Short mmCIF file of C-alpha atoms and ligand atoms in Angstrom, two decimals:
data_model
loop_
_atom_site.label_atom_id
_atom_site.label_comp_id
_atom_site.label_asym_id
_atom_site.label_seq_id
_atom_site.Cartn_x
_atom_site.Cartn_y
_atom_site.Cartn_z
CA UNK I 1 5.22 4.04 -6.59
CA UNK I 2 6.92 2.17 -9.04
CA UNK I 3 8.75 -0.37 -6.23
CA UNK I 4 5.57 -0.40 -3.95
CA UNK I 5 3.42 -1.68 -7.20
CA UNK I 6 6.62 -4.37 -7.15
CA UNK I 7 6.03 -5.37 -3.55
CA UNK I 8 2.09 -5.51 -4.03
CA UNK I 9 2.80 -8.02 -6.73
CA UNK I 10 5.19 -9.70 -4.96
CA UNK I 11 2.88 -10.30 -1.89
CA UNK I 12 0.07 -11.12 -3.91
CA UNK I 13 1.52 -14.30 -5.28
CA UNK I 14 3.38 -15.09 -1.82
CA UNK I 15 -0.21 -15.39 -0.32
CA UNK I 16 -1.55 -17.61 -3.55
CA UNK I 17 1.21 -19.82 -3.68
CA UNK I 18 0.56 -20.52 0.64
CA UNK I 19 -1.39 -23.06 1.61
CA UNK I 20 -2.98 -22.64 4.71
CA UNK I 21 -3.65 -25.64 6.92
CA UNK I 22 -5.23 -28.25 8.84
CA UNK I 23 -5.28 -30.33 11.49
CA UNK I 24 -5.70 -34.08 10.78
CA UNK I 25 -3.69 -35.96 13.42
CA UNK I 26 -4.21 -36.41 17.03
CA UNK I 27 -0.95 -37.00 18.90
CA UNK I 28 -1.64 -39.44 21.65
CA UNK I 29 1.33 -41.34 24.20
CA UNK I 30 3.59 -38.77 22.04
CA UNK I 31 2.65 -40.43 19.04
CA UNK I 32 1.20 -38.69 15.95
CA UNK I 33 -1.53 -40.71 14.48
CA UNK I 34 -2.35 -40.84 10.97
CA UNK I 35 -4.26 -37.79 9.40
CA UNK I 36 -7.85 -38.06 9.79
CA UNK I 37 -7.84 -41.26 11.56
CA UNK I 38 -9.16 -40.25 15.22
CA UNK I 39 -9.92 -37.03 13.51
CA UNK I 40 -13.11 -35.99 11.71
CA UNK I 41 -11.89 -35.21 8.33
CA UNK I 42 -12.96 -31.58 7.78
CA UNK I 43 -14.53 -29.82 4.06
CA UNK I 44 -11.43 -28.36 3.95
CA UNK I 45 -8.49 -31.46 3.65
CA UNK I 46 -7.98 -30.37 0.13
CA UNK I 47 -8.23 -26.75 0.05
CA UNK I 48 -6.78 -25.90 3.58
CA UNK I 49 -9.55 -22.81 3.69
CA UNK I 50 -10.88 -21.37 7.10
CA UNK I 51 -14.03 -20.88 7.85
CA UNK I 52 -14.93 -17.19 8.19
CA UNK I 53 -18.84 -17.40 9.47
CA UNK I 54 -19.37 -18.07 12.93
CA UNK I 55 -22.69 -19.12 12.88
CA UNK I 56 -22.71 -21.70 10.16
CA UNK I 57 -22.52 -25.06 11.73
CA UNK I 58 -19.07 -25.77 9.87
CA UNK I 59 -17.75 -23.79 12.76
CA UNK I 60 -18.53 -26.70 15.11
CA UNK I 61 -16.03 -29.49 13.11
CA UNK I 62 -16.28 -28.17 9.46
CA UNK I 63 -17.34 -31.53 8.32
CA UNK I 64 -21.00 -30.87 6.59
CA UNK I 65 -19.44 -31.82 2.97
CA UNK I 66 -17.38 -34.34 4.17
CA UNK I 67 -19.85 -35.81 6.85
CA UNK I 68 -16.99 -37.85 8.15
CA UNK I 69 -16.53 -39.79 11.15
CA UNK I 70 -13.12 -40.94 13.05
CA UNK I 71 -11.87 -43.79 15.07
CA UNK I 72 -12.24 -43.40 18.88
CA UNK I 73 -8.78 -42.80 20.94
CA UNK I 74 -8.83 -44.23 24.35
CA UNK I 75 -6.42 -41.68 26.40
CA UNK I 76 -6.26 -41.61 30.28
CA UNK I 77 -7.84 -38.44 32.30
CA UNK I 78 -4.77 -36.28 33.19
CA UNK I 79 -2.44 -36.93 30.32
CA UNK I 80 -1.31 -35.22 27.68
CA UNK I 81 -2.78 -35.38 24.33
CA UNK I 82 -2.24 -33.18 21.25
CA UNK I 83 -3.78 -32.33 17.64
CA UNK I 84 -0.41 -31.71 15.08
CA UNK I 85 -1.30 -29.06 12.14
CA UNK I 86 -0.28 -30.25 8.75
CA UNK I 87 1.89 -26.69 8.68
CA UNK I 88 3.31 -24.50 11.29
CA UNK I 89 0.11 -22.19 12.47
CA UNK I 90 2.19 -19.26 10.72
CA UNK I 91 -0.97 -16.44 10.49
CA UNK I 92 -1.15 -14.08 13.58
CA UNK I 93 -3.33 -16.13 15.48
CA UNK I 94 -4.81 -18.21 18.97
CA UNK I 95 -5.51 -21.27 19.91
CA UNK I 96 -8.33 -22.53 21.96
CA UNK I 97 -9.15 -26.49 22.46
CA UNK I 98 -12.79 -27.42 23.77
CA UNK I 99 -14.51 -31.26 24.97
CA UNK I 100 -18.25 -32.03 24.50
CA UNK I 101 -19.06 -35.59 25.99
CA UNK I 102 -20.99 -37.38 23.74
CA UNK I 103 -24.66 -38.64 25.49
CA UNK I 104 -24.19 -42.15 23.88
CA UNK I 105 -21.74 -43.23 20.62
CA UNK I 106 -19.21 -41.08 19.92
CA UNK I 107 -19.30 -42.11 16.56
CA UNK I 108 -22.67 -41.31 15.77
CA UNK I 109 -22.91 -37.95 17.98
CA UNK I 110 -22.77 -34.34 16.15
CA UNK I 111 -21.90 -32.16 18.79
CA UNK I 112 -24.96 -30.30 18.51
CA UNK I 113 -26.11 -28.34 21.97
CA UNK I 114 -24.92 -26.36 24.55
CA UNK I 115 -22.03 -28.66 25.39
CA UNK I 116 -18.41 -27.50 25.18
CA UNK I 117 -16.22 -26.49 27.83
CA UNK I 118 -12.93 -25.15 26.94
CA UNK I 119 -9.48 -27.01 28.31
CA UNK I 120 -6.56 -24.96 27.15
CA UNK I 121 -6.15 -21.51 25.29
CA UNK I 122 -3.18 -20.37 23.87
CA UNK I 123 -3.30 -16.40 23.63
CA UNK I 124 -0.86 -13.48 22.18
CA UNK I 125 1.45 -11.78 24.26
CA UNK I 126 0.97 -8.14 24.79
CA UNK I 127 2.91 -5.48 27.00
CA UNK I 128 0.65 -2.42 26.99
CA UNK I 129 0.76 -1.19 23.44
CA UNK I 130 4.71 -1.63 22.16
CA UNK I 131 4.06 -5.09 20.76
CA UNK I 132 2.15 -7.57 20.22
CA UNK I 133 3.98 -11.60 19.71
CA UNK I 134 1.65 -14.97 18.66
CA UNK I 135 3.23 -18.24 20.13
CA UNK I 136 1.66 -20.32 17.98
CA UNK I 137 3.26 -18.78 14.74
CA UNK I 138 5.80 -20.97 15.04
CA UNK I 139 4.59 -24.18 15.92
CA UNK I 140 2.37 -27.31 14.60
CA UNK I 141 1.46 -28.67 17.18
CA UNK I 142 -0.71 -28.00 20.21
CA UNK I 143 -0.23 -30.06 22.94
CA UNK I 144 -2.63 -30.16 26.37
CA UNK I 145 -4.00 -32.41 29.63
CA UNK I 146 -6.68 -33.98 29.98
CA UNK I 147 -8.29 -32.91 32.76
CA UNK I 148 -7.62 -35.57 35.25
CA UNK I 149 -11.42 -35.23 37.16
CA UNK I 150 -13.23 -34.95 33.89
CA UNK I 151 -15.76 -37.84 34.08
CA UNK I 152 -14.83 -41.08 31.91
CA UNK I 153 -16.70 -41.47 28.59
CA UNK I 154 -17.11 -40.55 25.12
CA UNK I 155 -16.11 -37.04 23.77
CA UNK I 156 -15.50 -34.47 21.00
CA UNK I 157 -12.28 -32.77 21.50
CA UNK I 158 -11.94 -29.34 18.93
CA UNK I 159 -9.49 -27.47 18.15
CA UNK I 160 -9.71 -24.13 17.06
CA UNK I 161 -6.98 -21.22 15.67
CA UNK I 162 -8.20 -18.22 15.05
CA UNK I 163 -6.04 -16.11 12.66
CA UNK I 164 -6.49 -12.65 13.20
CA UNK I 165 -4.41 -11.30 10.54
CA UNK I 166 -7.22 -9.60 8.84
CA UNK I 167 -9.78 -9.58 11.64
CA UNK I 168 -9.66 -5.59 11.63
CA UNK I 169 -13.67 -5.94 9.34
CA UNK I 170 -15.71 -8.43 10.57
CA UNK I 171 -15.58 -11.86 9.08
CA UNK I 172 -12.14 -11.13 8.54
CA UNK I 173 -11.11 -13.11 11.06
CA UNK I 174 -10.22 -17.12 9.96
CA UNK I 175 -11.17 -20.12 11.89
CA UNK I 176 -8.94 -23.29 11.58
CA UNK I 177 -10.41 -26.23 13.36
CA UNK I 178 -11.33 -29.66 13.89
CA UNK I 179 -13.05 -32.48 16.34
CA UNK I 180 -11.20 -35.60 17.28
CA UNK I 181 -12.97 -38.35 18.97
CA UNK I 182 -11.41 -40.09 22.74
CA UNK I 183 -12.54 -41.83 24.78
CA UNK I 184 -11.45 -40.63 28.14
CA UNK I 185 -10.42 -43.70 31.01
CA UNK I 186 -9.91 -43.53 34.85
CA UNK I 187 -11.33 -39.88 35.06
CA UNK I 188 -13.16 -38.05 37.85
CA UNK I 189 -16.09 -36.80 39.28
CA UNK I 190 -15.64 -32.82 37.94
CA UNK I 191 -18.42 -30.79 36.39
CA UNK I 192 -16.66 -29.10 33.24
CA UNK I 193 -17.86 -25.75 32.49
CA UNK I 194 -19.04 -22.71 31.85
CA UNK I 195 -20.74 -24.60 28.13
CA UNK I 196 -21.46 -22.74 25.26
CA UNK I 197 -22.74 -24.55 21.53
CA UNK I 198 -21.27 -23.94 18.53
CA UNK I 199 -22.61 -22.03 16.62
CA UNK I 200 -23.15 -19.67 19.64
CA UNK I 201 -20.00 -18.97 21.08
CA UNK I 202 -19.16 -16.29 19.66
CA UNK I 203 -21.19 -13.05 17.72
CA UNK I 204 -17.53 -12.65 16.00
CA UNK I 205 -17.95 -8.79 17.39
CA UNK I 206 -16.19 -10.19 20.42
CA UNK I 207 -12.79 -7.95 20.77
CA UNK I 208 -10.02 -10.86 20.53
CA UNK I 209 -12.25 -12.05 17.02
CA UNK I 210 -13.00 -7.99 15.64
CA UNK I 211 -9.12 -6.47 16.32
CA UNK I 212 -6.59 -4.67 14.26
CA UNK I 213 -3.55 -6.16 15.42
CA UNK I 214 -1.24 -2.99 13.58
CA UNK I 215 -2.28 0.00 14.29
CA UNK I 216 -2.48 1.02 17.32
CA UNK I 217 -1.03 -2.24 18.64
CA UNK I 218 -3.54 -3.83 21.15
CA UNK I 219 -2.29 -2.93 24.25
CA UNK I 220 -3.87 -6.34 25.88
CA UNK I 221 -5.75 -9.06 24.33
CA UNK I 222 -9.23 -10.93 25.26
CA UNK I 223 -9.22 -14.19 24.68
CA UNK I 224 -12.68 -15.29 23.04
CA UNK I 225 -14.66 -17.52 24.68
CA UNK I 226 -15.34 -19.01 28.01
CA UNK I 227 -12.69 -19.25 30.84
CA UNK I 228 -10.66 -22.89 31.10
CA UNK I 229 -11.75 -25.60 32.78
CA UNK I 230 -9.02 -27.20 34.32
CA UNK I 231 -10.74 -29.60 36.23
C1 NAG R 301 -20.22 -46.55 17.29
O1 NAG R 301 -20.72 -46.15 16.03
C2 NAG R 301 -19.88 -46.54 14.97
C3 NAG R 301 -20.42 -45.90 13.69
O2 NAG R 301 -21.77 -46.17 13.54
C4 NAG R 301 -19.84 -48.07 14.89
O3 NAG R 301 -18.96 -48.46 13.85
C5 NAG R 301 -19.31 -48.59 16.21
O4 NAG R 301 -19.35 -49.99 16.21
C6 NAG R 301 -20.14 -48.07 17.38
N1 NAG R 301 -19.49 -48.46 18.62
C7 NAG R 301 -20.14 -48.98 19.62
C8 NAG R 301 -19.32 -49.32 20.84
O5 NAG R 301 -21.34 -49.20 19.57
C1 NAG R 302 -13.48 -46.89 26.32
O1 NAG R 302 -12.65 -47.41 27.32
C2 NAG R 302 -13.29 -48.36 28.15
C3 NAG R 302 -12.35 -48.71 29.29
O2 NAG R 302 -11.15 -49.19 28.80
C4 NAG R 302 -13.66 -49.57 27.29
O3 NAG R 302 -14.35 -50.52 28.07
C5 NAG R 302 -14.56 -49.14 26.14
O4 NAG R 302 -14.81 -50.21 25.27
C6 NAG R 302 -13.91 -48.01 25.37
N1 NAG R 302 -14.83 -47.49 24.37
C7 NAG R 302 -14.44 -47.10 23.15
C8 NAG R 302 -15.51 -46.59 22.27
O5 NAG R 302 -13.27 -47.10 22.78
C1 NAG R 303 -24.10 -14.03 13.50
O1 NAG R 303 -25.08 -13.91 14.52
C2 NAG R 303 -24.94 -12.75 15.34
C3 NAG R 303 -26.03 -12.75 16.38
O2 NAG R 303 -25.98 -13.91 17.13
C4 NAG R 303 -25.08 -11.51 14.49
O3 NAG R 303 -24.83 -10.37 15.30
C5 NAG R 303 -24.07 -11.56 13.36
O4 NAG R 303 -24.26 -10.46 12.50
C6 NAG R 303 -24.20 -12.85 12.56
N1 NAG R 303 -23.14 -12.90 11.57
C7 NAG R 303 -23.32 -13.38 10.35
C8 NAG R 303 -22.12 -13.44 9.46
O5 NAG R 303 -24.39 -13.79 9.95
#
């Protein structure tokens, strides 16, 4: 009793002292660009805190204190572009990037509508019930392509990890995230979908956002949100 009060203790201050995290640089031609330049500085730059409601608008790009607004990247359709997290994205957790184009102005666009398409998911590895493993736990960045027949123009690109740690009670679930602005060159003729708005995409009963990850161990995992659109 005595040693578990210890350990209680111990953990308590362990998850006070950590920070969690952000994501405030894009990484484009391999380069990582200076935090919250072609990113839309979110509410939480200072306090690193997730958003936990997913129907407040924060969980389109978190930015209603901040109200801030980025540079435009120009990157080419069909190369590879990246956000880099200000930590390693150590919680249990998945990642899913989504594009909006913007009708006009990037700048001056909120990302309001039924918009997004997603363009790269990463998701926990499961093998029927023995274990359950999060590739992203170990890594700041997250790197994807541009779809190379996504229509030239103006977009939103946001990323999203969603630490399910504590997702077994709902809200418990924490949503790290951002929107960059690029503007995408030499691209195609594709029709990106299926589109969802944020808020919208997700209830957060969906099963990969309302999960105990411990006990029993999820024997396979649903991704939330639409399928990829890999153009
Ligand atoms: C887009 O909007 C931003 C912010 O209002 C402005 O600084 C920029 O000049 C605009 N760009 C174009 C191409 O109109
Ligand atoms: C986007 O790229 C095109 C083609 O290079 C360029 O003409 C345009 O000015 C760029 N717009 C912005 C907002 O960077
Ligand atoms: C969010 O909205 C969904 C319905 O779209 C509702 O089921 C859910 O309870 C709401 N959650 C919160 C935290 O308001």
């Amino acid at each position: 009793m005595k040693s578990f009060a210890r350990v209680a203790t111990l953990l308590a201050a362990v998850s006070s002292t950590l920070a969690h995290y952000t994501f405030p640089s894009l990484i484009v031609g391999g380069t990582t660009t200076t935090a919250w330049e072609y990113v839309r500085e979110t509410n939480n730059y200072n306090s690193q805190a997730p958003v936990t409601n997913v129907n407040s608008t924060d969980i389109r790009c978190y930015t209603s204190a901040t109200n801030a607004v980025a540079s435009t990247a120009t990157v080419a359709a069909g190369s590879s572009i990246g956000f880099a997290c200000d930590n390693t994205m150590y919680h249990a957790s998945v990642v899913n990037v989504y594009m909006a184009k913007a009708p006009g102005n990037v700048s001056t666009w909120d990302g309001s509508g039924t918009v997004w398409f997603k363009v790269y998911q990463i998701t926990p590895v499961t093998n029927g019930g023995t274990s359950i493993t999060f590739p992203t736990e170990t890594e700041s960045t997250v790197v994807f392509t541009v779809p190379k027949n996504l229509p030239s123009g103006q977009y939103l690109v946001r990323v999203e990890n969603i630490a399910i740690h504590a997702a077994s009670t709902y809200g418990g679930a924490q949503f790290y995230l951002a929107c960059g602005q690029i503007n995408v060159t030499g691209g195609g003729s594709g029709t990106p979908g299926p589109l969802v708005a944020f808020p919208g995409a997700y209830t957060g009963y969906e099963p990969g956002i309302l999960i105990n990850i411990y006990s029993p161990i999820p024997a396979t995992y649903t991704q939330p949100g639409p399928a990829v659109w890999t153009g």
